[in-house]
Structures are given as structure tokens and as C-alpha cells.
Amino acid sequence: QMQDIRMDLRGKAVVVMGKNTMIRKAFEIGHEQHPHAGMDTLRANVKGNMGFIFATNCSLDDIRECLGRHRRLSAAKPGQVSVVNLNIPSGPTGMDPSQTNFFQALNIGTKIVKGQIELVSDFPILKVGDKVS
């Protein structure tokens, strides 16, 4: 994904990625050489994995549009806020009837059809804005 963004921005902007300690050290040296540039503020905000995009021959709108084109959804992690509604669809599950207690514990309506468990109706797992657990 990042490689696609770099290729798309080639000639228009420069994408810089690096280790946090290296980026923080670069901001520290930059602050010593140019104390008025505000690099100490940037250094204080470097948390987690970060990258920088420097526009050379394009506008920030072009960069924003490029990033939007390459945006992908990823798997949810515990503690994040859901951005989509997620349902278990009704229909056959492929599970044998001895496992109905799993669904009963979650209050999910089931019936047994042709030797396998079938969900009676769609069951909502997440709604937009819910915390993933």
C-alpha cells in the first residue's frame, strides 16, 4: 500500500518513512540548527509509526486525493470504534447440531435443518460507533 502511494506521488512529492528514534533525532538536530522553525513541537508529537509527505510539484489537495484512492479497510482490533455495521447473515452455518449451546449462550435464534445449524435471522454484531471487544 505505501509502495503504491510512493509510485503514485513520484515526481510530485517525496514520501519519507523511518524509525521513530531516527525521526526524533533528525528533528532534534534540525531544532539545534533552526530553533525558530518549530521542530521541537513536531518532535514532541512523533508517536507510533509515522511518515511524512513533502509536496514538491503538486498541491496538498493532490496528495489528499492520492491517499484517499489508496485507502484500505483493515481488520478491527479490540478497543477501536467500529466504522461499519456488521451482521452474521441468516442461513446455514455448516456446524453440526451438537454445537447449538454456543448460539444459545449468545441468544442467537437457530434451527436444525438437514443435520446442520441454521440461523433464523441476521444477528447484529457491531453497529457504527460501538467499541470492538
mmCIF file of N, CA and C in Angstrom:
data_model
loop_
_atom_site.group_PDB
_atom_site.id
_atom_site.type_symbol
_atom_site.label_atom_id
_atom_site.label_comp_id
_atom_site.label_asym_id
_atom_site.label_seq_id
_atom_site.Cartn_x
_atom_site.Cartn_y
_atom_site.Cartn_z
ATOM 1 N N GLN A 1 0.827 -1.188 0.000
ATOM 2 C CA GLN A 1 0.000 0.000 0.000
ATOM 3 C C GLN A 1 0.876 1.259 0.000
ATOM 4 N N MET A 2 1.854 1.338 0.875
ATOM 5 C CA MET A 2 2.726 2.504 0.898
ATOM 6 C C MET A 2 3.542 2.595 -0.384
ATOM 7 N N GLN A 3 3.936 1.449 -0.921
ATOM 8 C CA GLN A 3 4.703 1.450 -2.160
ATOM 9 C C GLN A 3 3.860 2.010 -3.305
ATOM 10 N N ASP A 4 2.578 1.676 -3.335
ATOM 11 C CA ASP A 4 1.679 2.212 -4.368
ATOM 12 C C ASP A 4 1.564 3.727 -4.244
ATOM 13 N N ILE A 5 1.484 4.227 -3.017
ATOM 14 C CA ILE A 5 1.402 5.671 -2.794
ATOM 15 C C ILE A 5 2.689 6.341 -3.262
ATOM 16 N N ARG A 6 3.831 5.755 -2.935
ATOM 17 C CA ARG A 6 5.118 6.328 -3.375
ATOM 18 C C ARG A 6 5.199 6.384 -4.893
ATOM 19 N N MET A 7 4.766 5.313 -5.557
ATOM 20 C CA MET A 7 4.826 5.294 -7.023
ATOM 21 C C MET A 7 3.877 6.328 -7.617
ATOM 22 N N ASP A 8 2.694 6.477 -7.008
ATOM 23 C CA ASP A 8 1.709 7.437 -7.499
ATOM 24 C C ASP A 8 2.193 8.880 -7.331
ATOM 25 N N LEU A 9 2.943 9.148 -6.267
ATOM 26 C CA LEU A 9 3.412 10.514 -5.986
ATOM 27 C C LEU A 9 4.791 10.805 -6.562
ATOM 28 N N ARG A 10 5.397 9.842 -7.245
ATOM 29 C CA ARG A 10 6.747 10.038 -7.784
ATOM 30 C C ARG A 10 6.778 11.255 -8.716
ATOM 31 N N GLY A 11 7.709 12.159 -8.486
ATOM 32 C CA GLY A 11 7.832 13.373 -9.288
ATOM 33 C C GLY A 11 6.988 14.528 -8.769
ATOM 34 N N LYS A 12 6.002 14.229 -7.903
ATOM 35 C CA LYS A 12 5.130 15.269 -7.359
ATOM 36 C C LYS A 12 5.443 15.569 -5.903
ATOM 37 N N ALA A 13 5.821 14.518 -5.147
ATOM 38 C CA ALA A 13 6.068 14.678 -3.715
ATOM 39 C C ALA A 13 7.081 13.632 -3.263
ATOM 40 N N VAL A 14 7.628 13.849 -2.078
ATOM 41 C CA VAL A 14 8.602 12.927 -1.500
ATOM 42 C C VAL A 14 7.983 12.314 -0.251
ATOM 43 N N VAL A 15 7.984 10.982 -0.185
ATOM 44 C CA VAL A 15 7.459 10.265 0.974
ATOM 45 C C VAL A 15 8.648 9.808 1.816
ATOM 46 N N VAL A 16 8.669 10.205 3.098
ATOM 47 C CA VAL A 16 9.760 9.854 3.991
ATOM 48 C C VAL A 16 9.207 8.999 5.124
ATOM 49 N N MET A 17 9.773 7.809 5.274
ATOM 50 C CA MET A 17 9.395 6.905 6.360
ATOM 51 C C MET A 17 10.677 6.539 7.095
ATOM 52 N N GLY A 18 10.587 6.231 8.365
ATOM 53 C CA GLY A 18 11.781 5.845 9.109
ATOM 54 C C GLY A 18 11.440 5.414 10.511
ATOM 55 N N LYS A 19 12.419 4.959 11.219
ATOM 56 C CA LYS A 19 12.247 4.562 12.612
ATOM 57 C C LYS A 19 11.981 5.805 13.457
ATOM 58 N N ASN A 20 11.180 5.637 14.500
ATOM 59 C CA ASN A 20 10.825 6.770 15.354
ATOM 60 C C ASN A 20 12.051 7.436 15.957
ATOM 61 N N THR A 21 13.022 6.646 16.403
ATOM 62 C CA THR A 21 14.208 7.248 17.028
ATOM 63 C C THR A 21 14.998 8.056 16.010
ATOM 64 N N MET A 22 15.044 7.581 14.767
ATOM 65 C CA MET A 22 15.771 8.307 13.730
ATOM 66 C C MET A 22 15.055 9.627 13.401
ATOM 67 N N ILE A 23 13.741 9.575 13.307
ATOM 68 C CA ILE A 23 12.960 10.779 13.004
ATOM 69 C C ILE A 23 13.089 11.790 14.150
ATOM 70 N N ARG A 24 13.012 11.313 15.390
ATOM 71 C CA ARG A 24 13.140 12.207 16.544
ATOM 72 C C ARG A 24 14.530 12.851 16.587
ATOM 73 N N LYS A 25 15.561 12.064 16.276
ATOM 74 C CA LYS A 25 16.933 12.590 16.263
ATOM 75 C C LYS A 25 17.087 13.655 15.171
ATOM 76 N N ALA A 26 16.487 13.401 14.002
ATOM 77 C CA ALA A 26 16.556 14.378 12.911
ATOM 78 C C ALA A 26 15.880 15.689 13.315
ATOM 79 N N PHE A 27 14.733 15.600 13.995
ATOM 80 C CA PHE A 27 14.059 16.819 14.463
ATOM 81 C C PHE A 27 14.892 17.533 15.525
ATOM 82 N N GLU A 28 15.577 16.774 16.379
ATOM 83 C CA GLU A 28 16.416 17.374 17.413
ATOM 84 C C GLU A 28 17.576 18.149 16.778
ATOM 85 N N ILE A 29 18.242 17.543 15.796
ATOM 86 C CA ILE A 29 19.342 18.219 15.096
ATOM 87 C C ILE A 29 18.812 19.431 14.337
ATOM 88 N N GLY A 30 17.662 19.278 13.691
ATOM 89 C CA GLY A 30 17.054 20.396 12.975
ATOM 90 C C GLY A 30 16.692 21.545 13.893
ATOM 91 N N HIS A 31 16.240 21.221 15.100
ATOM 92 C CA HIS A 31 15.894 22.267 16.066
ATOM 93 C C HIS A 31 17.142 23.014 16.541
ATOM 94 N N GLU A 32 18.264 22.285 16.685
ATOM 95 C CA GLU A 32 19.518 22.942 17.095
ATOM 96 C C GLU A 32 20.001 23.912 16.018
ATOM 97 N N GLN A 33 19.844 23.521 14.743
ATOM 98 C CA GLN A 33 20.301 24.364 13.645
ATOM 99 C C GLN A 33 19.336 25.509 13.342
ATOM 100 N N HIS A 34 18.031 25.260 13.487
ATOM 101 C CA HIS A 34 16.999 26.258 13.186
ATOM 102 C C HIS A 34 15.987 26.297 14.334
ATOM 103 N N PRO A 35 16.314 26.958 15.443
ATOM 104 C CA PRO A 35 15.438 26.936 16.622
ATOM 105 C C PRO A 35 14.080 27.598 16.405
ATOM 106 N N HIS A 36 13.968 28.461 15.427
ATOM 107 C CA HIS A 36 12.717 29.176 15.187
ATOM 108 C C HIS A 36 11.735 28.386 14.313
ATOM 109 N N ALA A 37 12.137 27.251 13.768
ATOM 110 C CA ALA A 37 11.312 26.508 12.808
ATOM 111 C C ALA A 37 10.213 25.680 13.469
ATOM 112 N N GLY A 38 10.251 25.460 14.764
ATOM 113 C CA GLY A 38 9.197 24.715 15.451
ATOM 114 C C GLY A 38 9.351 23.206 15.379
ATOM 115 N N MET A 39 10.559 22.730 15.131
ATOM 116 C CA MET A 39 10.770 21.283 15.028
ATOM 117 C C MET A 39 10.662 20.578 16.369
ATOM 118 N N ASP A 40 10.832 21.307 17.468
ATOM 119 C CA ASP A 40 10.660 20.699 18.785
ATOM 120 C C ASP A 40 9.204 20.298 19.006
ATOM 121 N N THR A 41 8.272 21.078 18.460
ATOM 122 C CA THR A 41 6.848 20.740 18.553
ATOM 123 C C THR A 41 6.552 19.475 17.755
ATOM 124 N N LEU A 42 7.114 19.376 16.554
ATOM 125 C CA LEU A 42 6.939 18.168 15.751
ATOM 126 C C LEU A 42 7.520 16.953 16.462
ATOM 127 N N ARG A 43 8.704 17.125 17.040
ATOM 128 C CA ARG A 43 9.374 16.023 17.734
ATOM 129 C C ARG A 43 8.522 15.514 18.891
ATOM 130 N N ALA A 44 7.872 16.410 19.598
ATOM 131 C CA ALA A 44 7.030 16.011 20.729
ATOM 132 C C ALA A 44 5.806 15.217 20.274
ATOM 133 N N ASN A 45 5.382 15.400 19.022
ATOM 134 C CA ASN A 45 4.178 14.727 18.521
ATOM 135 C C ASN A 45 4.461 13.448 17.750
ATOM 136 N N VAL A 46 5.711 13.036 17.636
ATOM 137 C CA VAL A 46 6.035 11.785 16.948
ATOM 138 C C VAL A 46 5.754 10.636 17.902
ATOM 139 N N LYS A 47 4.636 9.938 17.649
ATOM 140 C CA LYS A 47 4.230 8.788 18.462
ATOM 141 C C LYS A 47 3.737 7.714 17.506
ATOM 142 N N GLY A 48 4.138 6.493 17.720
ATOM 143 C CA GLY A 48 3.736 5.404 16.834
ATOM 144 C C GLY A 48 4.471 5.492 15.508
ATOM 145 N N ASN A 49 4.060 4.678 14.557
ATOM 146 C CA ASN A 49 4.695 4.682 13.244
ATOM 147 C C ASN A 49 4.176 5.864 12.440
ATOM 148 N N MET A 50 5.081 6.706 11.980
ATOM 149 C CA MET A 50 4.697 7.902 11.237
ATOM 150 C C MET A 50 5.543 8.032 9.989
ATOM 151 N N GLY A 51 4.992 8.719 9.020
ATOM 152 C CA GLY A 51 5.723 9.060 7.812
ATOM 153 C C GLY A 51 5.389 10.501 7.449
ATOM 154 N N PHE A 52 6.187 11.072 6.576
ATOM 155 C CA PHE A 52 5.977 12.462 6.166
ATOM 156 C C PHE A 52 5.942 12.522 4.657
ATOM 157 N N ILE A 53 5.065 13.372 4.132
ATOM 158 C CA ILE A 53 4.975 13.592 2.689
ATOM 159 C C ILE A 53 5.249 15.068 2.445
ATOM 160 N N PHE A 54 6.288 15.333 1.655
ATOM 161 C CA PHE A 54 6.663 16.703 1.325
ATOM 162 C C PHE A 54 6.280 16.973 -0.119
ATOM 163 N N ALA A 55 5.370 17.933 -0.332
ATOM 164 C CA ALA A 55 4.916 18.280 -1.677
ATOM 165 C C ALA A 55 5.997 19.094 -2.374
ATOM 166 N N THR A 56 6.391 18.661 -3.580
ATOM 167 C CA THR A 56 7.407 19.390 -4.339
ATOM 168 C C THR A 56 6.806 20.036 -5.582
ATOM 169 N N ASN A 57 6.029 19.272 -6.341
ATOM 170 C CA ASN A 57 5.456 19.791 -7.591
ATOM 171 C C ASN A 57 3.953 19.586 -7.666
ATOM 172 N N CYS A 58 3.261 19.648 -6.535
ATOM 173 C CA CYS A 58 1.811 19.465 -6.547
ATOM 174 C C CYS A 58 1.211 20.174 -5.338
ATOM 175 N N SER A 59 -0.122 20.195 -5.303
ATOM 176 C CA SER A 59 -0.816 20.834 -4.180
ATOM 177 C C SER A 59 -1.154 19.780 -3.130
ATOM 178 N N LEU A 60 -1.517 20.231 -1.949
ATOM 179 C CA LEU A 60 -1.896 19.306 -0.891
ATOM 180 C C LEU A 60 -3.190 18.564 -1.235
ATOM 181 N N ASP A 61 -4.056 19.188 -2.045
ATOM 182 C CA ASP A 61 -5.280 18.514 -2.484
ATOM 183 C C ASP A 61 -4.952 17.297 -3.335
ATOM 184 N N ASP A 62 -3.918 17.389 -4.181
ATOM 185 C CA ASP A 62 -3.498 16.242 -4.992
ATOM 186 C C ASP A 62 -3.021 15.101 -4.101
ATOM 187 N N ILE A 63 -2.278 15.427 -3.065
ATOM 188 C CA ILE A 63 -1.780 14.401 -2.138
ATOM 189 C C ILE A 63 -2.938 13.772 -1.384
ATOM 190 N N ARG A 64 -3.867 14.590 -0.907
ATOM 191 C CA ARG A 64 -5.033 14.085 -0.180
ATOM 192 C C ARG A 64 -5.848 13.142 -1.057
ATOM 193 N N GLU A 65 -6.016 13.511 -2.330
ATOM 194 C CA GLU A 65 -6.775 12.674 -3.263
ATOM 195 C C GLU A 65 -6.054 11.351 -3.513
ATOM 196 N N CYS A 66 -4.727 11.377 -3.624
ATOM 197 C CA CYS A 66 -3.927 10.165 -3.819
ATOM 198 C C CYS A 66 -4.048 9.244 -2.604
ATOM 199 N N LEU A 67 -3.964 9.792 -1.414
ATOM 200 C CA LEU A 67 -4.099 8.987 -0.204
ATOM 201 C C LEU A 67 -5.498 8.384 -0.102
ATOM 202 N N GLY A 68 -6.508 9.135 -0.512
ATOM 203 C CA GLY A 68 -7.882 8.630 -0.499
ATOM 204 C C GLY A 68 -8.071 7.462 -1.461
ATOM 205 N N ARG A 69 -7.402 7.511 -2.605
ATOM 206 C CA ARG A 69 -7.501 6.414 -3.584
ATOM 207 C C ARG A 69 -6.894 5.126 -3.059
ATOM 208 N N HIS A 70 -5.885 5.243 -2.230
ATOM 209 C CA HIS A 70 -5.177 4.055 -1.739
ATOM 210 C C HIS A 70 -5.613 3.630 -0.338
ATOM 211 N N ARG A 71 -6.686 4.179 0.156
ATOM 212 C CA ARG A 71 -7.165 3.846 1.489
ATOM 213 C C ARG A 71 -7.816 2.465 1.467
ATOM 214 N N ARG A 72 -7.448 1.622 2.422
ATOM 215 C CA ARG A 72 -7.989 0.268 2.531
ATOM 216 C C ARG A 72 -8.521 0.056 3.950
ATOM 217 N N LEU A 73 -9.594 -0.728 4.049
ATOM 218 C CA LEU A 73 -10.097 -1.102 5.364
ATOM 219 C C LEU A 73 -9.233 -2.224 5.918
ATOM 220 N N SER A 74 -9.085 -2.256 7.223
ATOM 221 C CA SER A 74 -8.302 -3.321 7.851
ATOM 222 C C SER A 74 -9.150 -3.980 8.935
ATOM 223 N N ALA A 75 -8.659 -5.074 9.446
ATOM 224 C CA ALA A 75 -9.370 -5.794 10.495
ATOM 225 C C ALA A 75 -9.434 -4.953 11.765
ATOM 226 N N ALA A 76 -10.558 -5.052 12.455
ATOM 227 C CA ALA A 76 -10.743 -4.300 13.692
ATOM 228 C C ALA A 76 -9.932 -4.934 14.814
ATOM 229 N N LYS A 77 -9.435 -4.102 15.700
ATOM 230 C CA LYS A 77 -8.693 -4.559 16.874
ATOM 231 C C LYS A 77 -9.490 -4.183 18.123
ATOM 232 N N PRO A 78 -9.360 -4.956 19.191
ATOM 233 C CA PRO A 78 -10.100 -4.635 20.417
ATOM 234 C C PRO A 78 -9.807 -3.217 20.911
ATOM 235 N N GLY A 79 -10.875 -2.518 21.282
ATOM 236 C CA GLY A 79 -10.739 -1.159 21.786
ATOM 237 C C GLY A 79 -11.006 -0.096 20.738
ATOM 238 N N GLN A 80 -10.959 -0.459 19.453
ATOM 239 C CA GLN A 80 -11.236 0.519 18.403
ATOM 240 C C GLN A 80 -12.739 0.754 18.290
ATOM 241 N N VAL A 81 -13.117 1.861 17.669
ATOM 242 C CA VAL A 81 -14.517 2.180 17.434
ATOM 243 C C VAL A 81 -14.886 1.700 16.036
ATOM 244 N N SER A 82 -16.006 1.002 15.923
ATOM 245 C CA SER A 82 -16.436 0.439 14.648
ATOM 246 C C SER A 82 -16.849 1.538 13.674
ATOM 247 N N VAL A 83 -16.442 1.392 12.410
ATOM 248 C CA VAL A 83 -16.821 2.348 11.370
ATOM 249 C C VAL A 83 -17.856 1.749 10.419
ATOM 250 N N VAL A 84 -18.245 0.480 10.648
ATOM 251 C CA VAL A 84 -19.229 -0.196 9.805
ATOM 252 C C VAL A 84 -20.197 -0.986 10.681
ATOM 253 N N ASN A 85 -21.353 -1.299 10.108
ATOM 254 C CA ASN A 85 -22.284 -2.228 10.742
ATOM 255 C C ASN A 85 -21.891 -3.633 10.315
ATOM 256 N N LEU A 86 -21.907 -4.583 11.249
ATOM 257 C CA LEU A 86 -21.523 -5.949 10.936
ATOM 258 C C LEU A 86 -22.590 -6.899 11.457
ATOM 259 N N ASN A 87 -23.097 -7.770 10.573
ATOM 260 C CA ASN A 87 -24.120 -8.743 10.925
ATOM 261 C C ASN A 87 -23.655 -10.137 10.544
ATOM 262 N N ILE A 88 -24.104 -11.146 11.324
ATOM 263 C CA ILE A 88 -23.948 -12.532 10.901
ATOM 264 C C ILE A 88 -25.188 -12.823 10.062
ATOM 265 N N PRO A 89 -25.023 -13.205 8.786
ATOM 266 C CA PRO A 89 -26.197 -13.416 7.936
ATOM 267 C C PRO A 89 -26.960 -14.678 8.327
ATOM 268 N N SER A 90 -28.274 -14.642 8.095
ATOM 269 C CA SER A 90 -29.076 -15.832 8.360
ATOM 270 C C SER A 90 -28.746 -16.891 7.319
ATOM 271 N N GLY A 91 -28.985 -18.146 7.692
ATOM 272 C CA GLY A 91 -28.711 -19.242 6.769
ATOM 273 C C GLY A 91 -27.885 -20.322 7.429
ATOM 274 N N PRO A 92 -27.461 -21.314 6.636
ATOM 275 C CA PRO A 92 -26.707 -22.441 7.201
ATOM 276 C C PRO A 92 -25.316 -22.030 7.677
ATOM 277 N N THR A 93 -24.902 -22.654 8.789
ATOM 278 C CA THR A 93 -23.594 -22.339 9.361
ATOM 279 C C THR A 93 -22.549 -23.400 9.060
ATOM 280 N N GLY A 94 -22.984 -24.609 8.716
ATOM 281 C CA GLY A 94 -22.048 -25.698 8.482
ATOM 282 C C GLY A 94 -21.630 -26.388 9.763
ATOM 283 N N MET A 95 -22.210 -25.972 10.897
ATOM 284 C CA MET A 95 -21.871 -26.583 12.190
ATOM 285 C C MET A 95 -22.876 -27.684 12.500
ATOM 286 N N ASP A 96 -22.413 -28.754 13.186
ATOM 287 C CA ASP A 96 -23.319 -29.862 13.500
ATOM 288 C C ASP A 96 -24.189 -29.506 14.705
ATOM 289 N N PRO A 97 -25.340 -30.194 14.854
ATOM 290 C CA PRO A 97 -26.322 -29.852 15.901
ATOM 291 C C PRO A 97 -25.809 -29.942 17.335
ATOM 292 N N SER A 98 -24.692 -30.601 17.585
ATOM 293 C CA SER A 98 -24.185 -30.700 18.958
ATOM 294 C C SER A 98 -23.633 -29.364 19.462
ATOM 295 N N GLN A 99 -23.479 -28.374 18.575
ATOM 296 C CA GLN A 99 -22.906 -27.090 18.964
ATOM 297 C C GLN A 99 -23.951 -25.979 19.132
ATOM 298 N N THR A 100 -25.213 -26.352 19.306
ATOM 299 C CA THR A 100 -26.254 -25.334 19.467
ATOM 300 C C THR A 100 -26.097 -24.539 20.758
ATOM 301 N N ASN A 101 -25.485 -25.123 21.785
ATOM 302 C CA ASN A 101 -25.329 -24.390 23.054
ATOM 303 C C ASN A 101 -24.477 -23.137 22.890
ATOM 304 N N PHE A 102 -23.566 -23.121 21.909
ATOM 305 C CA PHE A 102 -22.766 -21.939 21.609
ATOM 306 C C PHE A 102 -23.675 -20.768 21.227
ATOM 307 N N PHE A 103 -24.643 -21.033 20.343
ATOM 308 C CA PHE A 103 -25.563 -19.977 19.899
ATOM 309 C C PHE A 103 -26.576 -19.624 20.982
ATOM 310 N N GLN A 104 -27.005 -20.618 21.784
ATOM 311 C CA GLN A 104 -27.961 -20.348 22.857
ATOM 312 C C GLN A 104 -27.349 -19.423 23.909
ATOM 313 N N ALA A 105 -26.076 -19.582 24.185
ATOM 314 C CA ALA A 105 -25.398 -18.726 25.162
ATOM 315 C C ALA A 105 -25.357 -17.276 24.699
ATOM 316 N N LEU A 106 -25.368 -17.062 23.370
ATOM 317 C CA LEU A 106 -25.328 -15.707 22.813
ATOM 318 C C LEU A 106 -26.712 -15.181 22.434
ATOM 319 N N ASN A 107 -27.753 -15.931 22.757
ATOM 320 C CA ASN A 107 -29.144 -15.577 22.426
ATOM 321 C C ASN A 107 -29.341 -15.365 20.919
ATOM 322 N N ILE A 108 -28.777 -16.260 20.136
ATOM 323 C CA ILE A 108 -28.943 -16.219 18.683
ATOM 324 C C ILE A 108 -29.916 -17.331 18.303
ATOM 325 N N GLY A 109 -31.019 -16.957 17.621
ATOM 326 C CA GLY A 109 -32.041 -17.920 17.223
ATOM 327 C C GLY A 109 -31.538 -18.867 16.146
ATOM 328 N N THR A 110 -31.704 -20.182 16.389
ATOM 329 C CA THR A 110 -31.248 -21.187 15.430
ATOM 330 C C THR A 110 -32.312 -22.246 15.232
ATOM 331 N N LYS A 111 -32.168 -23.018 14.158
ATOM 332 C CA LYS A 111 -32.956 -24.221 13.945
ATOM 333 C C LYS A 111 -32.047 -25.229 13.254
ATOM 334 N N ILE A 112 -32.430 -26.484 13.335
ATOM 335 C CA ILE A 112 -31.615 -27.532 12.726
ATOM 336 C C ILE A 112 -32.289 -27.976 11.432
ATOM 337 N N VAL A 113 -31.557 -27.852 10.334
ATOM 338 C CA VAL A 113 -32.057 -28.221 9.019
ATOM 339 C C VAL A 113 -31.026 -29.122 8.350
ATOM 340 N N LYS A 114 -31.476 -30.318 7.940
ATOM 341 C CA LYS A 114 -30.610 -31.271 7.225
ATOM 342 C C LYS A 114 -29.299 -31.539 7.958
ATOM 343 N N GLY A 115 -29.373 -31.731 9.252
ATOM 344 C CA GLY A 115 -28.210 -32.121 10.024
ATOM 345 C C GLY A 115 -27.197 -31.027 10.303
ATOM 346 N N GLN A 116 -27.581 -29.756 10.118
ATOM 347 C CA GLN A 116 -26.674 -28.666 10.485
ATOM 348 C C GLN A 116 -27.464 -27.496 11.052
ATOM 349 N N ILE A 117 -26.765 -26.644 11.805
ATOM 350 C CA ILE A 117 -27.410 -25.496 12.442
ATOM 351 C C ILE A 117 -27.613 -24.404 11.396
ATOM 352 N N GLU A 118 -28.802 -23.799 11.448
ATOM 353 C CA GLU A 118 -29.104 -22.687 10.543
ATOM 354 C C GLU A 118 -29.591 -21.513 11.380
ATOM 355 N N LEU A 119 -29.081 -20.321 11.103
ATOM 356 C CA LEU A 119 -29.526 -19.121 11.814
ATOM 357 C C LEU A 119 -30.867 -18.690 11.270
ATOM 358 N N VAL A 120 -31.795 -18.341 12.174
ATOM 359 C CA VAL A 120 -33.147 -17.959 11.780
ATOM 360 C C VAL A 120 -33.167 -16.574 11.150
ATOM 361 N N SER A 121 -32.412 -15.639 11.710
ATOM 362 C CA SER A 121 -32.399 -14.270 11.183
ATOM 363 C C SER A 121 -30.991 -13.682 11.321
ATOM 364 N N ASP A 122 -30.766 -12.573 10.624
ATOM 365 C CA ASP A 122 -29.477 -11.877 10.748
ATOM 366 C C ASP A 122 -29.271 -11.470 12.206
ATOM 367 N N PHE A 123 -28.026 -11.590 12.678
ATOM 368 C CA PHE A 123 -27.715 -11.214 14.052
ATOM 369 C C PHE A 123 -26.690 -10.097 14.036
ATOM 370 N N PRO A 124 -27.038 -8.911 14.571
ATOM 371 C CA PRO A 124 -26.084 -7.795 14.554
ATOM 372 C C PRO A 124 -24.938 -8.023 15.549
ATOM 373 N N ILE A 125 -23.712 -7.853 15.060
ATOM 374 C CA ILE A 125 -22.526 -7.989 15.903
ATOM 375 C C ILE A 125 -22.058 -6.609 16.359
ATOM 376 N N LEU A 126 -21.918 -5.676 15.399
ATOM 377 C CA LEU A 126 -21.428 -4.329 15.675
ATOM 378 C C LEU A 126 -22.307 -3.302 14.959
ATOM 379 N N LYS A 127 -22.427 -2.154 15.588
ATOM 380 C CA LYS A 127 -23.056 -1.009 14.951
ATOM 381 C C LYS A 127 -22.013 0.092 14.859
ATOM 382 N N VAL A 128 -22.189 1.030 13.946
ATOM 383 C CA VAL A 128 -21.255 2.142 13.810
ATOM 384 C C VAL A 128 -21.174 2.895 15.132
ATOM 385 N N GLY A 129 -19.952 3.109 15.609
ATOM 386 C CA GLY A 129 -19.743 3.829 16.863
ATOM 387 C C GLY A 129 -19.558 2.934 18.074
ATOM 388 N N ASP A 130 -19.869 1.620 17.958
ATOM 389 C CA ASP A 130 -19.651 0.694 19.070
ATOM 390 C C ASP A 130 -18.174 0.397 19.249
ATOM 391 N N LYS A 131 -17.765 0.080 20.459
ATOM 392 C CA LYS A 131 -16.386 -0.294 20.729
ATOM 393 C C LYS A 131 -16.213 -1.781 20.445
ATOM 394 N N VAL A 132 -15.168 -2.127 19.712
ATOM 395 C CA VAL A 132 -14.884 -3.516 19.369
ATOM 396 C C VAL A 132 -14.314 -4.207 20.601
ATOM 397 N N SER A 133 -14.818 -5.415 20.869
ATOM 398 C CA SER A 133 -14.302 -6.174 22.026
ATOM 399 C C SER A 133 -13.968 -7.592 21.609
#
